[in-house]
XYZ file of C-alpha atoms in Angstrom:
461
model
C 209.068 64.859 156.234
C 205.703 65.879 157.689
C 204.921 66.824 161.253
C 201.993 64.379 161.341
C 204.389 61.443 161.751
C 205.556 62.627 165.182
C 204.004 62.381 168.611
C 206.885 63.609 170.780
C 208.915 66.796 170.324
C 212.257 67.165 172.097
C 214.176 70.466 172.170
C 217.924 70.862 172.621
C 218.058 74.484 173.798
C 214.380 74.898 174.665
C 214.923 78.146 176.612
C 215.937 80.249 173.606
C 213.450 82.911 172.575
C 212.795 81.353 169.170
C 212.904 77.762 170.389
C 210.425 78.452 173.179
C 207.931 79.883 170.669
C 208.077 76.651 168.667
C 207.770 74.609 171.850
C 204.589 76.468 172.722
C 203.119 75.819 169.270
C 203.657 72.071 169.606
C 202.389 72.022 173.196
C 199.193 73.865 172.265
C 198.642 71.544 169.315
C 198.667 68.362 171.378
C 202.238 67.092 171.122
C 204.213 65.886 174.134
C 207.023 68.425 174.613
C 210.239 68.162 176.622
C 213.665 69.699 176.416
C 217.101 70.530 177.692
C 218.723 73.879 178.342
C 221.937 74.958 180.002
C 220.415 77.041 182.790
C 216.953 77.754 184.193
C 215.490 81.176 183.414
C 212.221 83.005 183.899
C 211.205 81.763 180.449
C 211.962 78.099 181.178
C 210.012 78.471 184.432
C 206.994 79.593 182.391
C 207.403 76.690 179.947
C 207.498 74.233 182.849
C 204.372 75.809 184.327
C 202.683 75.189 180.960
C 203.387 71.454 181.272
C 206.714 70.978 179.493
C 209.357 68.703 181.020
C 212.723 70.487 181.134
C 216.092 69.569 182.620
C 219.325 71.511 182.903
C 222.127 68.947 183.017
C 223.726 67.254 179.999
C 222.270 63.844 180.798
C 220.747 61.347 178.359
C 218.912 59.601 181.195
C 216.862 62.738 181.815
C 215.322 62.608 178.348
C 211.813 61.253 179.121
C 211.662 57.466 178.764
C 208.765 57.519 176.290
C 210.757 59.814 174.011
C 213.813 57.535 174.115
C 211.673 54.473 173.504
C 210.061 55.877 170.361
C 212.700 57.373 168.058
C 210.468 57.023 164.978
C 207.765 59.147 166.638
C 210.109 61.715 168.204
C 211.262 64.860 166.434
C 214.351 66.526 167.889
C 214.665 70.269 167.304
C 218.027 71.824 168.081
C 219.640 75.235 168.070
C 223.028 75.776 166.402
C 224.253 77.035 169.783
C 224.301 73.420 171.031
C 227.766 71.964 170.268
C 228.065 68.734 168.309
C 230.018 67.311 171.254
C 226.931 67.597 173.488
C 226.210 64.160 175.004
C 222.498 64.285 174.197
C 223.101 65.442 170.619
C 225.503 62.530 170.091
C 223.065 60.028 171.612
C 220.053 61.217 169.638
C 222.051 61.186 166.405
C 223.464 57.706 166.985
C 220.050 56.283 167.931
C 218.480 57.356 164.649
C 216.218 60.156 165.846
C 215.112 62.771 163.318
C 217.011 65.975 164.098
C 216.046 69.312 162.574
C 217.204 72.859 163.174
C 214.645 75.277 164.565
C 214.690 77.173 161.291
C 213.827 74.060 159.282
C 210.805 73.272 161.442
C 209.673 76.885 161.443
C 209.841 76.803 157.651
C 207.594 73.725 157.617
C 205.028 75.374 159.891
C 205.029 78.730 158.120
C 204.773 77.062 154.709
C 201.288 75.830 155.575
C 200.065 79.412 156.067
C 200.290 82.787 154.285
C 203.599 84.029 155.615
C 204.894 87.519 156.356
C 208.650 87.277 156.895
C 210.291 90.212 158.686
C 214.053 90.315 158.157
C 216.869 92.756 158.821
C 220.024 93.137 160.836
C 218.167 95.661 163.028
C 214.519 96.218 163.856
C 213.025 92.855 162.955
C 211.783 91.964 166.447
C 209.946 95.240 166.963
C 208.621 95.337 163.393
C 207.379 91.742 163.412
C 205.681 92.244 166.770
C 204.047 95.428 165.446
C 202.728 93.520 162.423
C 201.414 90.732 164.633
C 199.724 93.202 166.981
C 198.056 95.086 164.134
C 196.689 91.838 162.695
C 195.528 90.439 166.043
C 194.024 93.757 167.155
C 192.222 94.074 163.811
C 190.631 90.629 163.982
C 192.811 88.927 161.340
C 193.326 85.210 162.041
C 197.076 85.078 162.562
C 199.907 83.180 164.172
C 203.237 84.735 165.125
C 206.706 83.454 165.958
C 208.642 86.373 167.395
C 212.133 87.029 168.707
C 211.076 88.859 171.853
C 208.414 88.928 174.557
C 205.659 91.324 173.530
C 204.371 93.612 176.243
C 200.822 93.479 174.871
C 200.583 89.687 175.090
C 203.369 88.666 177.471
C 204.644 86.067 175.008
C 206.784 85.522 171.932
C 204.132 83.328 170.305
C 200.600 83.985 169.095
C 198.373 81.027 168.225
C 195.910 81.285 165.361
C 192.274 80.291 165.542
C 191.404 76.897 163.947
C 190.842 77.153 160.174
C 189.706 74.684 157.535
C 192.168 76.224 155.100
C 195.497 77.087 156.741
C 196.357 79.382 153.843
C 193.661 81.699 155.190
C 195.796 82.129 158.310
C 198.476 84.834 158.231
C 201.725 83.740 159.887
C 204.131 86.467 161.023
C 207.692 85.198 161.338
C 210.772 86.998 162.529
C 213.160 85.926 159.761
C 216.584 85.630 161.377
C 219.699 85.985 159.238
C 221.909 84.383 161.901
C 223.194 81.042 160.604
C 221.176 81.829 157.418
C 218.079 80.529 159.206
C 215.700 82.702 157.162
C 216.497 80.731 154.015
C 214.009 78.063 155.113
C 211.186 80.593 154.563
C 209.268 81.231 151.328
C 206.988 84.126 152.329
C 204.134 85.746 150.457
C 205.111 89.119 151.910
C 208.416 90.247 153.355
C 209.896 93.272 155.076
C 213.642 93.936 155.023
C 214.595 96.667 157.476
C 218.385 96.710 157.028
C 221.295 94.719 155.624
C 224.247 96.109 157.590
C 227.326 94.040 158.320
C 226.671 91.793 161.326
C 227.265 88.205 162.456
C 230.631 88.337 160.721
C 231.688 85.364 162.863
C 229.221 83.426 160.698
C 229.429 85.251 157.366
C 233.035 86.399 157.292
C 232.351 89.527 155.222
C 229.571 92.012 154.500
C 229.288 90.762 150.902
C 228.220 87.367 152.224
C 225.538 89.029 154.380
C 224.188 90.850 151.319
C 224.257 87.638 149.293
C 222.194 85.891 151.951
C 219.588 88.666 152.006
C 219.456 88.489 148.206
C 218.708 84.787 148.445
C 216.001 85.437 151.034
C 214.128 87.966 148.908
C 214.456 85.673 145.864
C 212.298 83.193 147.786
C 209.345 85.576 148.141
C 206.424 84.227 146.123
C 206.450 85.792 142.617
C 203.019 87.365 143.171
C 204.040 88.604 146.605
C 205.406 91.936 147.820
C 208.739 93.026 149.297
C 208.588 96.086 151.550
C 212.192 97.249 151.437
C 213.952 100.002 153.371
C 214.639 102.834 150.929
C 218.203 102.625 149.601
C 218.770 98.875 149.919
C 219.962 97.087 146.780
C 217.632 94.082 146.620
C 215.202 94.963 143.819
C 216.965 92.852 141.184
C 217.068 89.827 143.492
C 213.305 89.193 143.621
C 210.383 88.578 141.284
C 207.993 90.072 143.823
C 206.720 93.648 143.648
C 209.075 95.984 145.529
C 207.724 98.861 147.589
C 210.276 101.094 149.337
C 209.681 102.698 152.726
C 211.688 104.706 155.235
C 211.309 107.363 157.891
C 211.057 110.220 155.384
C 211.197 108.746 151.848
C 209.621 106.036 149.718
C 206.138 104.844 148.837
C 205.469 104.549 152.570
C 206.907 107.153 154.947
C 206.152 109.364 157.910
C 205.360 113.050 157.780
C 204.494 115.713 160.322
C 206.684 113.856 162.830
C 206.847 115.563 166.204
C 207.376 114.859 169.889
C 204.486 115.474 172.245
C 204.731 114.690 175.972
C 207.787 112.465 175.433
C 205.958 110.468 172.721
C 206.431 110.339 168.953
C 203.424 111.392 166.869
C 203.317 111.137 163.070
C 201.247 110.651 159.929
C 201.790 107.533 157.819
C 201.812 108.359 154.107
C 200.977 105.492 151.716
C 200.138 105.401 147.979
C 196.405 105.574 148.667
C 196.357 108.288 151.293
C 197.462 109.254 154.811
C 196.854 107.743 158.245
C 197.010 110.837 160.437
C 198.011 111.336 164.069
C 199.462 107.983 165.062
C 200.690 108.177 168.661
C 203.442 105.662 169.457
C 203.697 104.591 173.080
C 207.104 103.137 172.166
C 209.308 106.118 171.286
C 212.222 106.405 168.886
C 212.815 107.548 165.321
C 213.707 103.952 164.443
C 210.404 102.761 165.886
C 208.477 105.265 163.764
C 210.202 103.774 160.730
C 209.381 100.252 161.945
C 205.747 101.330 162.343
C 205.712 102.624 158.751
C 206.834 99.187 157.517
C 204.328 97.365 159.726
C 201.505 99.612 158.557
C 202.501 99.087 154.928
C 202.259 95.299 155.054
C 199.037 95.484 157.088
C 197.458 97.636 154.377
C 198.548 95.054 151.801
C 196.740 92.217 153.585
C 193.559 94.272 153.845
C 193.603 95.938 157.253
C 191.825 99.307 157.231
C 193.723 102.553 157.858
C 191.637 103.286 160.940
C 192.355 99.833 162.402
C 196.068 100.359 161.783
C 196.012 103.725 163.583
C 194.179 102.201 166.542
C 196.513 99.189 166.761
C 199.744 101.193 166.515
C 198.485 103.589 169.176
C 197.866 100.645 171.538
C 201.143 98.840 170.717
C 203.235 98.648 173.887
C 206.485 97.253 172.566
C 208.790 94.341 173.251
C 210.720 93.710 176.403
C 214.245 95.121 176.243
C 213.423 97.322 173.242
C 213.283 100.933 174.484
C 211.691 99.597 177.663
C 211.044 102.042 180.471
C 212.185 100.431 183.725
C 211.603 103.551 185.829
C 209.904 106.795 184.849
C 209.279 109.502 187.436
C 209.495 113.294 187.400
C 213.058 113.104 188.721
C 214.464 109.890 187.248
C 214.170 108.022 183.934
C 215.711 104.573 183.391
C 215.411 102.886 179.968
C 216.731 99.487 178.854
C 217.474 98.457 175.266
C 218.796 95.326 173.552
C 220.924 97.281 171.027
C 224.125 95.368 170.239
C 225.300 96.850 166.918
C 226.689 100.392 166.424
C 223.764 101.397 164.192
C 221.283 100.241 166.831
C 223.132 102.056 169.614
C 223.185 105.257 167.544
C 219.462 105.028 166.747
C 218.584 104.392 170.378
C 220.722 107.150 171.888
C 219.645 109.686 169.248
C 216.022 109.036 170.152
C 216.676 109.284 173.897
C 218.412 112.633 173.419
C 215.546 113.913 171.261
C 213.019 112.938 173.947
C 215.005 114.480 176.798
C 217.032 117.341 175.292
C 217.553 119.073 178.637
C 219.066 116.097 180.488
C 222.476 114.441 180.420
C 222.344 110.830 179.238
C 224.323 108.253 181.198
C 224.753 105.023 179.228
C 225.818 101.630 180.554
C 226.976 99.421 177.679
C 227.825 95.725 177.769
C 229.511 94.596 174.522
C 228.178 91.314 173.103
C 230.625 88.799 171.570
C 234.379 89.102 171.171
C 234.072 88.926 167.377
C 231.499 91.719 167.210
C 233.621 93.905 169.481
C 236.667 93.261 167.304
C 234.794 93.992 164.070
C 232.926 97.123 165.210
C 234.997 98.649 168.029
C 235.339 102.043 166.338
C 231.640 102.124 165.437
C 230.642 101.354 169.025
C 232.928 104.098 170.325
C 231.442 106.635 167.934
C 227.817 105.755 168.688
C 228.345 105.575 172.467
C 229.940 109.022 172.354
C 226.437 110.396 171.774
C 225.888 109.832 175.497
C 227.153 112.453 177.919
C 228.552 109.838 180.295
C 229.477 106.231 179.429
C 229.980 103.263 181.747
C 231.544 100.385 179.820
C 231.384 96.798 181.073
C 233.391 93.730 180.091
C 232.448 91.765 176.963
C 229.642 89.239 177.316
C 231.060 86.165 175.493
C 227.811 84.271 174.747
C 228.814 81.361 172.481
C 232.432 82.466 171.998
C 235.765 81.758 173.653
C 238.044 84.710 174.472
C 240.111 86.176 171.635
C 243.629 87.374 172.270
C 243.809 91.145 172.491
C 240.037 91.629 172.262
C 238.611 93.415 175.306
C 236.263 96.314 175.875
C 239.371 98.535 175.898
C 239.128 98.513 172.085
C 235.932 100.542 172.451
C 236.816 102.493 175.582
C 239.914 104.234 174.241
C 237.982 105.973 171.430
C 234.902 107.132 173.377
C 234.750 110.940 173.503
C 231.948 111.586 175.980
C 232.231 114.116 178.819
C 233.133 111.262 181.162
C 233.809 107.577 180.666
C 234.304 104.789 183.192
C 235.210 101.133 182.656
C 234.110 98.744 185.374
C 232.866 95.234 186.100
C 229.259 94.298 186.791
C 230.220 93.833 190.422
C 231.457 97.416 190.637
C 228.478 98.912 188.819
C 226.311 99.622 191.861
C 229.006 101.678 193.575
C 229.715 103.610 190.380
C 226.047 104.528 189.965
C 225.733 105.448 193.623
C 228.497 108.016 193.109
C 227.153 109.378 189.800
C 223.467 109.715 190.777
C 222.179 109.864 187.145
C 218.725 111.304 186.444
C 218.556 109.806 182.922
C 220.115 106.351 182.706
C 220.071 103.786 179.908
C 221.365 100.222 179.837
C 222.362 98.842 176.441
C 223.386 95.363 175.273
C 222.307 91.841 174.356
C 224.163 89.989 177.108
C 223.094 89.540 180.719
C 222.940 93.218 181.668
C 219.194 92.744 182.039
C 219.840 90.719 185.192
C 220.953 93.963 186.852
C 217.799 95.940 186.018
C 215.921 95.411 189.275
C 218.984 96.238 191.372
C 219.645 99.407 189.378
C 215.985 100.407 189.537
C 215.909 100.083 193.326
C 219.140 102.089 193.645
C 217.743 104.911 191.494
C 214.479 104.977 193.451
C 216.407 105.380 196.700
C 218.799 108.119 195.554
């Protein structure tokens, strides 16, 4: 299959962060784009403003007529989150349309370019967006398909400049292990940030996660390079050169790390020298480590040390990744997408290092019944780093309730100074009573819909 045979591109689940990036690529490149999603969002509003036709009811008749009339010229891209019982999925399958997962199409696009695949159970969105920003800021012709909205560019997609030889274009791809999607990629360069147990509703066991990452790194081009977090056991799985990195160890690492004016400052050590005094606007020990990995791959593709320093200093992060919602002398409010115990621990440790003289109040919304079941003790331990914890109900996402699985599994083992369990509806009153001066919201569900309300409440207290 080649993309040249299609004129129309139809998305089942167009509002997803990864799906919307693909939709934008096709729209920019002259295809007619339309799609379905379950609910309108700020992102679908933007896609519609860019000329895409989107509807929000499960209705075959709302698929544009020219798409339905031309099945041979219409490519349907779907997300695994769309059930096989979906009326439009059934219709498009029965009518002989070509259906492909997002990951399959992304693999086709990336395969035409020189690909940097950024994988890992944590850190891949920030790291891939850092890589993309360094390349774009340094004048490298690049495209990027990211898993979050970058603050620098206001988008999850960067379009490359036209090129006679697409292999001269560097394509940065967030390589997602969910549903083994990253196995459609065959990158020249890859970063693996972590291989912790996650998505056990898909994989079943940690060994299966590790096996999948082993398969991913085996697909790196033999003359390519794997930048691997120090301590991971992937070296024997790839023919590519392996270069370890971490916060403090490896071929690439930080040194002279310190906090200045609530910012992280460090030197990046690499085999050929040192990039001194990098100031990260996006704080966090984990983000310093992500910056080390991003700088390492940028050096490999020929970006100068000085350009890397400049780009990392101007990198402004990704929405919902250590994002300051409110920052005044009296009140700090930070939001983060962390939804795994290791991510929660990394985030809270960094917050406490930045503000050692303040109590941290953390609002956490667990994501998925299966993840809560599998990691309840880990969540309780990591959340206990906060001085005060407000725990919400589980956000179910794609899952149905599981008997006996509630946020109580986490709540009972939290050992913070105070802990409160409440609903989203009760949250405003709880915060009004607590009057926190350092507040963080954590989770991958819909807690972000409360940010403006919480911000206004904190400003008025």
